[in-house]
C-alpha positions as a LaTeX table, in Angstrom:
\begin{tabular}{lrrr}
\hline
Residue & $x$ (\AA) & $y$ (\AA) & $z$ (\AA) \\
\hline
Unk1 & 0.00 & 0.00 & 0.00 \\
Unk2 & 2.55 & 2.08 & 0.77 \\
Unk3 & 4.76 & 1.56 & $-2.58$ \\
Unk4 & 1.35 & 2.73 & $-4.80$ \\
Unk5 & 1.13 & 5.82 & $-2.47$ \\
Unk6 & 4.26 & 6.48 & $-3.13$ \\
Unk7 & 3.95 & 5.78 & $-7.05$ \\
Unk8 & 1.45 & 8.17 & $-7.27$ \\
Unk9 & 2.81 & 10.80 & $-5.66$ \\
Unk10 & 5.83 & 10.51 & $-7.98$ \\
Unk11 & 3.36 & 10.78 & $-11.21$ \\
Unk12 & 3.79 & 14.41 & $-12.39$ \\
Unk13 & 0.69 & 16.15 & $-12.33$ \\
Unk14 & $-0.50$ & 19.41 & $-14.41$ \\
Unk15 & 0.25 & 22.46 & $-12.96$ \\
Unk16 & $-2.29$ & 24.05 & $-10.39$ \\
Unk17 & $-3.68$ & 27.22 & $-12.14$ \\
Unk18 & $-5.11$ & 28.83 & $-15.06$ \\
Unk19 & $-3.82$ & 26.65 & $-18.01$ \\
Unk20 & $-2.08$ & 29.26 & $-20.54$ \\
Unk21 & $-3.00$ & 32.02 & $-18.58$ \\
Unk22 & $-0.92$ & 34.57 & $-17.22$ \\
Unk23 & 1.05 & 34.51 & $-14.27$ \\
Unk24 & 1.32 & 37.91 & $-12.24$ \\
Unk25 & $-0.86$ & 39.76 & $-14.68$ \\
Unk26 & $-0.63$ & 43.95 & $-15.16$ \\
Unk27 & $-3.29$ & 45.37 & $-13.18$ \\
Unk28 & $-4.08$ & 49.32 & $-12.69$ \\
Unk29 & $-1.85$ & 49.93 & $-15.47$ \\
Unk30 & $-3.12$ & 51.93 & $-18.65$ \\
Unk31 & $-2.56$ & 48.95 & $-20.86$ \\
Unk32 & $-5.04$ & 46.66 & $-18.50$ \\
Unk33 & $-7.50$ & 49.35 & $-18.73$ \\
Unk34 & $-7.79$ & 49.60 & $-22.87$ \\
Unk35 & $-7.51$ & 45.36 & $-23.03$ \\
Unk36 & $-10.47$ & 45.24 & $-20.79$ \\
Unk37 & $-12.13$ & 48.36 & $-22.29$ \\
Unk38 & $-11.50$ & 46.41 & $-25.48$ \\
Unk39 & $-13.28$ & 43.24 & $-23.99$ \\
Unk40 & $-16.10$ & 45.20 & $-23.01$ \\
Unk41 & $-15.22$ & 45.33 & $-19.30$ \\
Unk42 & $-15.97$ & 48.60 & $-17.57$ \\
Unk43 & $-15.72$ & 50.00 & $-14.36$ \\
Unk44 & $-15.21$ & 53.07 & $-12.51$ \\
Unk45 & $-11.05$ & 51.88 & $-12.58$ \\
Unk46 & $-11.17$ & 51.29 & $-16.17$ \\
Unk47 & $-12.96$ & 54.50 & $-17.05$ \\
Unk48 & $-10.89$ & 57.06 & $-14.91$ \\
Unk49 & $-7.79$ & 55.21 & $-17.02$ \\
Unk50 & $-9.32$ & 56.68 & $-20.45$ \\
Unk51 & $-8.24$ & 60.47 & $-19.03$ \\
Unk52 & $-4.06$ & 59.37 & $-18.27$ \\
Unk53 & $-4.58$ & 57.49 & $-21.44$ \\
Unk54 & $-5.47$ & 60.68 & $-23.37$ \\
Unk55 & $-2.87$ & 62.94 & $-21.75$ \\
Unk56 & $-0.80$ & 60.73 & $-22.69$ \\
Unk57 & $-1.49$ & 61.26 & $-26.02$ \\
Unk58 & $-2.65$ & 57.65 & $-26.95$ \\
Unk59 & $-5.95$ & 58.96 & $-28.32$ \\
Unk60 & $-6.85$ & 55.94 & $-30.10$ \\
Unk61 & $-6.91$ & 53.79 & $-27.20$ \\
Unk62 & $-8.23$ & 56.27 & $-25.13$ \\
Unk63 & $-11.10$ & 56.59 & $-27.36$ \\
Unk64 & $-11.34$ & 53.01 & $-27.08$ \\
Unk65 & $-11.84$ & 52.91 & $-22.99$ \\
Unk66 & $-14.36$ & 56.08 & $-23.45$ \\
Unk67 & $-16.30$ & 54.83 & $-25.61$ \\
Unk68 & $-16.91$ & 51.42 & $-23.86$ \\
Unk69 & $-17.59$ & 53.17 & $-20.79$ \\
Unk70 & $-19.96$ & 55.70 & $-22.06$ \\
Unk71 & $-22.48$ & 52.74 & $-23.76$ \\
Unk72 & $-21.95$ & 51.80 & $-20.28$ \\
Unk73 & $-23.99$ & 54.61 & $-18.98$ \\
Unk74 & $-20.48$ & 56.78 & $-17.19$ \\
Unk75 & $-21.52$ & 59.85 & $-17.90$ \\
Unk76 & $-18.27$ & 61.45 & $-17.59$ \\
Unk77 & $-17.28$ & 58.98 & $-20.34$ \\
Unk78 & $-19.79$ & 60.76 & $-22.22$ \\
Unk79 & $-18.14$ & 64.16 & $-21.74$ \\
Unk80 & $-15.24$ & 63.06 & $-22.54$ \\
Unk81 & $-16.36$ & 61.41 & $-25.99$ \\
Unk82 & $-17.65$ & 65.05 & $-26.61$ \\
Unk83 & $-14.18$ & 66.76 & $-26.16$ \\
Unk84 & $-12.25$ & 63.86 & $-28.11$ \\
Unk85 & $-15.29$ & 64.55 & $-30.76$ \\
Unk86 & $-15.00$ & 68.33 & $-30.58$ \\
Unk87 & $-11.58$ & 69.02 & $-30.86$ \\
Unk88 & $-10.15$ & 65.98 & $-33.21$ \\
Unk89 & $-9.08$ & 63.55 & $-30.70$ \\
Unk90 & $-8.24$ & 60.03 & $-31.77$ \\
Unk91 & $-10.90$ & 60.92 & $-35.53$ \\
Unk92 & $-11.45$ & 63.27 & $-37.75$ \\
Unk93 & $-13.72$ & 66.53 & $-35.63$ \\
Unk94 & $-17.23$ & 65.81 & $-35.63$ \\
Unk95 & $-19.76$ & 68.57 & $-34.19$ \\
Unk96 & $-22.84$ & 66.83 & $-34.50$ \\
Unk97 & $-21.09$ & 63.91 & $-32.94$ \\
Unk98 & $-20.39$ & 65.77 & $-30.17$ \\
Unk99 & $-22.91$ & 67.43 & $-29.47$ \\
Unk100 & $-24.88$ & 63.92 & $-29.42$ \\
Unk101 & $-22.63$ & 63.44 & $-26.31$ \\
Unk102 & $-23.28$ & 66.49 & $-24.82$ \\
Unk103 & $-26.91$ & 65.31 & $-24.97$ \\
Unk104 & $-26.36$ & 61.52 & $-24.12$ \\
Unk105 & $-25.09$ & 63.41 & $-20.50$ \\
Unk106 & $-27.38$ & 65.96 & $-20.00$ \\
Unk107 & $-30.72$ & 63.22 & $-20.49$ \\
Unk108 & $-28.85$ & 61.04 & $-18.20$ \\
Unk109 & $-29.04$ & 63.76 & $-15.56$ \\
Unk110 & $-24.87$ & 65.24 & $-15.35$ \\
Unk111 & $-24.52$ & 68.63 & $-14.97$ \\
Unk112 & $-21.71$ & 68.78 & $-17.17$ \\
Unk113 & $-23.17$ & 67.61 & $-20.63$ \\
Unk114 & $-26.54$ & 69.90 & $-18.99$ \\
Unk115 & $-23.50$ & 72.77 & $-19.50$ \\
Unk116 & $-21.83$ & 71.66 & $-22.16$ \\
Unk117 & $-24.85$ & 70.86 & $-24.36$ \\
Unk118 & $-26.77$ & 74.34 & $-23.33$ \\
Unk119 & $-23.56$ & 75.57 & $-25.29$ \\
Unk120 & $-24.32$ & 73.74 & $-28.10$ \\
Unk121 & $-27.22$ & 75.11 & $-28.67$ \\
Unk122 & $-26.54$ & 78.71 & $-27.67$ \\
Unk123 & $-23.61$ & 78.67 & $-30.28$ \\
Unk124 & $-25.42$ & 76.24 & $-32.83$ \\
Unk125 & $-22.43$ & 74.05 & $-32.52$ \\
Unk126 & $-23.10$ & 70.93 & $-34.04$ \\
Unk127 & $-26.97$ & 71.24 & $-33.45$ \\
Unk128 & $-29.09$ & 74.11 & $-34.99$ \\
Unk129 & $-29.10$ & 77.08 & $-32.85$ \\
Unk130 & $-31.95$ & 77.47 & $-30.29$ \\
Unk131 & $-30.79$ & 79.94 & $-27.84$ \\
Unk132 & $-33.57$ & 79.80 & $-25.59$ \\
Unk133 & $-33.19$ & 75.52 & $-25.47$ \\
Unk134 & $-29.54$ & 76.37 & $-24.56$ \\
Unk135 & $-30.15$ & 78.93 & $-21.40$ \\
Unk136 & $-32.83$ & 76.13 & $-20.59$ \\
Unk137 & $-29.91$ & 73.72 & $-19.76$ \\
Unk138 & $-27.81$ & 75.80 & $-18.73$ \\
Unk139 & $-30.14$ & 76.69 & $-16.35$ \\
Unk140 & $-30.82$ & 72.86 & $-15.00$ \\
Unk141 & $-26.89$ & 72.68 & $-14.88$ \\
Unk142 & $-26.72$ & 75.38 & $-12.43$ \\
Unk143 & $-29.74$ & 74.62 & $-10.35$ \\
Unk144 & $-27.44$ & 70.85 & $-9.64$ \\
Unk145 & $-24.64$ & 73.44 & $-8.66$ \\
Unk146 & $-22.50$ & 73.65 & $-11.34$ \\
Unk147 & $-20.33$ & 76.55 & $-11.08$ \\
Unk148 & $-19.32$ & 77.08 & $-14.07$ \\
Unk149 & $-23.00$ & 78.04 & $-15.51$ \\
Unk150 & $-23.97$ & 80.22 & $-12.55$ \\
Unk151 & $-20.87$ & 82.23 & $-13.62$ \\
Unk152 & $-23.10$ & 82.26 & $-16.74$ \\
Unk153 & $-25.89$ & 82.91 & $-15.69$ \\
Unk154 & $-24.82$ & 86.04 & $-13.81$ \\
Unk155 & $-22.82$ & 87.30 & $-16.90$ \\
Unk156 & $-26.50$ & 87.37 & $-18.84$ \\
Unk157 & $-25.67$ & 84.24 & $-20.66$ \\
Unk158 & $-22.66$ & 85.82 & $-22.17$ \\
Unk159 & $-20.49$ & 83.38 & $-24.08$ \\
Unk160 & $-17.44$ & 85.47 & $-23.74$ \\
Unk161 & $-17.28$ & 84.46 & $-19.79$ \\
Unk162 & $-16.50$ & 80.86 & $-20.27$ \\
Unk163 & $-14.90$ & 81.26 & $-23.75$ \\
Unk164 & $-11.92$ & 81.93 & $-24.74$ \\
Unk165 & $-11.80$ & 84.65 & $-27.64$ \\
Unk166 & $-9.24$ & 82.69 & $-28.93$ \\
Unk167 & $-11.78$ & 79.82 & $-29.41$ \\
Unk168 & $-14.69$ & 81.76 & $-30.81$ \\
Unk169 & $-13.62$ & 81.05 & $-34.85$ \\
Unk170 & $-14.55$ & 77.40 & $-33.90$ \\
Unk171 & $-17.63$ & 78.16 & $-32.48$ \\
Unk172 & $-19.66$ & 80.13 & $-35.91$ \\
Unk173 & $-23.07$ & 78.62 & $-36.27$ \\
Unk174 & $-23.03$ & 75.98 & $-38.35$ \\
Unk175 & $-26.59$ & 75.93 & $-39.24$ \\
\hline
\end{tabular}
């Protein structure tokens, strides 16, 4: 009895683990974030990657991770999408395209795309213009607190306060 306990315990056995897996896998690293972003996996981890993986200039990628998380219902994926969208980012610039992500944020309730998609309308950027529409979300962003549109809200719905001059060629009305 004791020889066949022995025998077996001599009989080499698979290793214990995840067969062609990885051993000591990245984790919290940009390049976890966009393969799981990639696989469809989101979470708040994954979607806070998509901003280092921007300023890092990976736009792609970030886009990637952004986009993932926004049809995941992270609104501040959503903004985001709108930036990369407005100013080039990772794709050709696409107004309407951002604006459409202004709006995805502002019906799910974030101040933010309430903001940022009042100034679509006020400057018919990407939408057509509808001025009154525009003060009208503006006006739910601030009510949630928002800074940034009380300012404009005091200024009289003045563009010029949270606009840079510099910036105004890129805002004409498109429609």
């Amino acid at each position: 009895m004791r020889i066949v306990a022995l025998a077996l315990c001599l009989i080499p056995l698979p290793a214990l683990g995840d067969e062609g897996g990885t051993l000591n896998p990245e984790e919290l690293t940009l390049n976890s974030a966009i393969a799981k972003a990639i696989r469809g996996e989101t979470n708040m981890m994954v979607c806070a990657q998509g901003y280092f993986i921007t300023k890092e200039g990976r736009h792609e990628e970030a886009r990637a991770v952004f986009q993932n998380c926004a049809e995941a219902g992270y609104t501040g994926a959503m903004t985001w999408m709108s930036y990369m969208e407005q100013n080039g980012l990772g794709a050709p610039e696409d107004p309407a395209a951002a604006a459409d992500w202004d709006l995805r944020a502002a019906e799910a309730g974030d101040p933010v795309g309430q903001f940022n998609y009042g100034l679509d309308l006020m400057r018919g950027y990407g939408v057509a213009q509808d001025d009154a529409a525009g003060r009208s979300y503006v006006d739910q962003a601030a009510g949630a607190g928002l800074d940034i549109a009380k300012r404009l809200q005091a200024a009289d719905y003045d563009l010029d306060v949270v606009t840079p001059d510099a910036d105004n060629w890129k805002f004409v009305p498109m429609f």
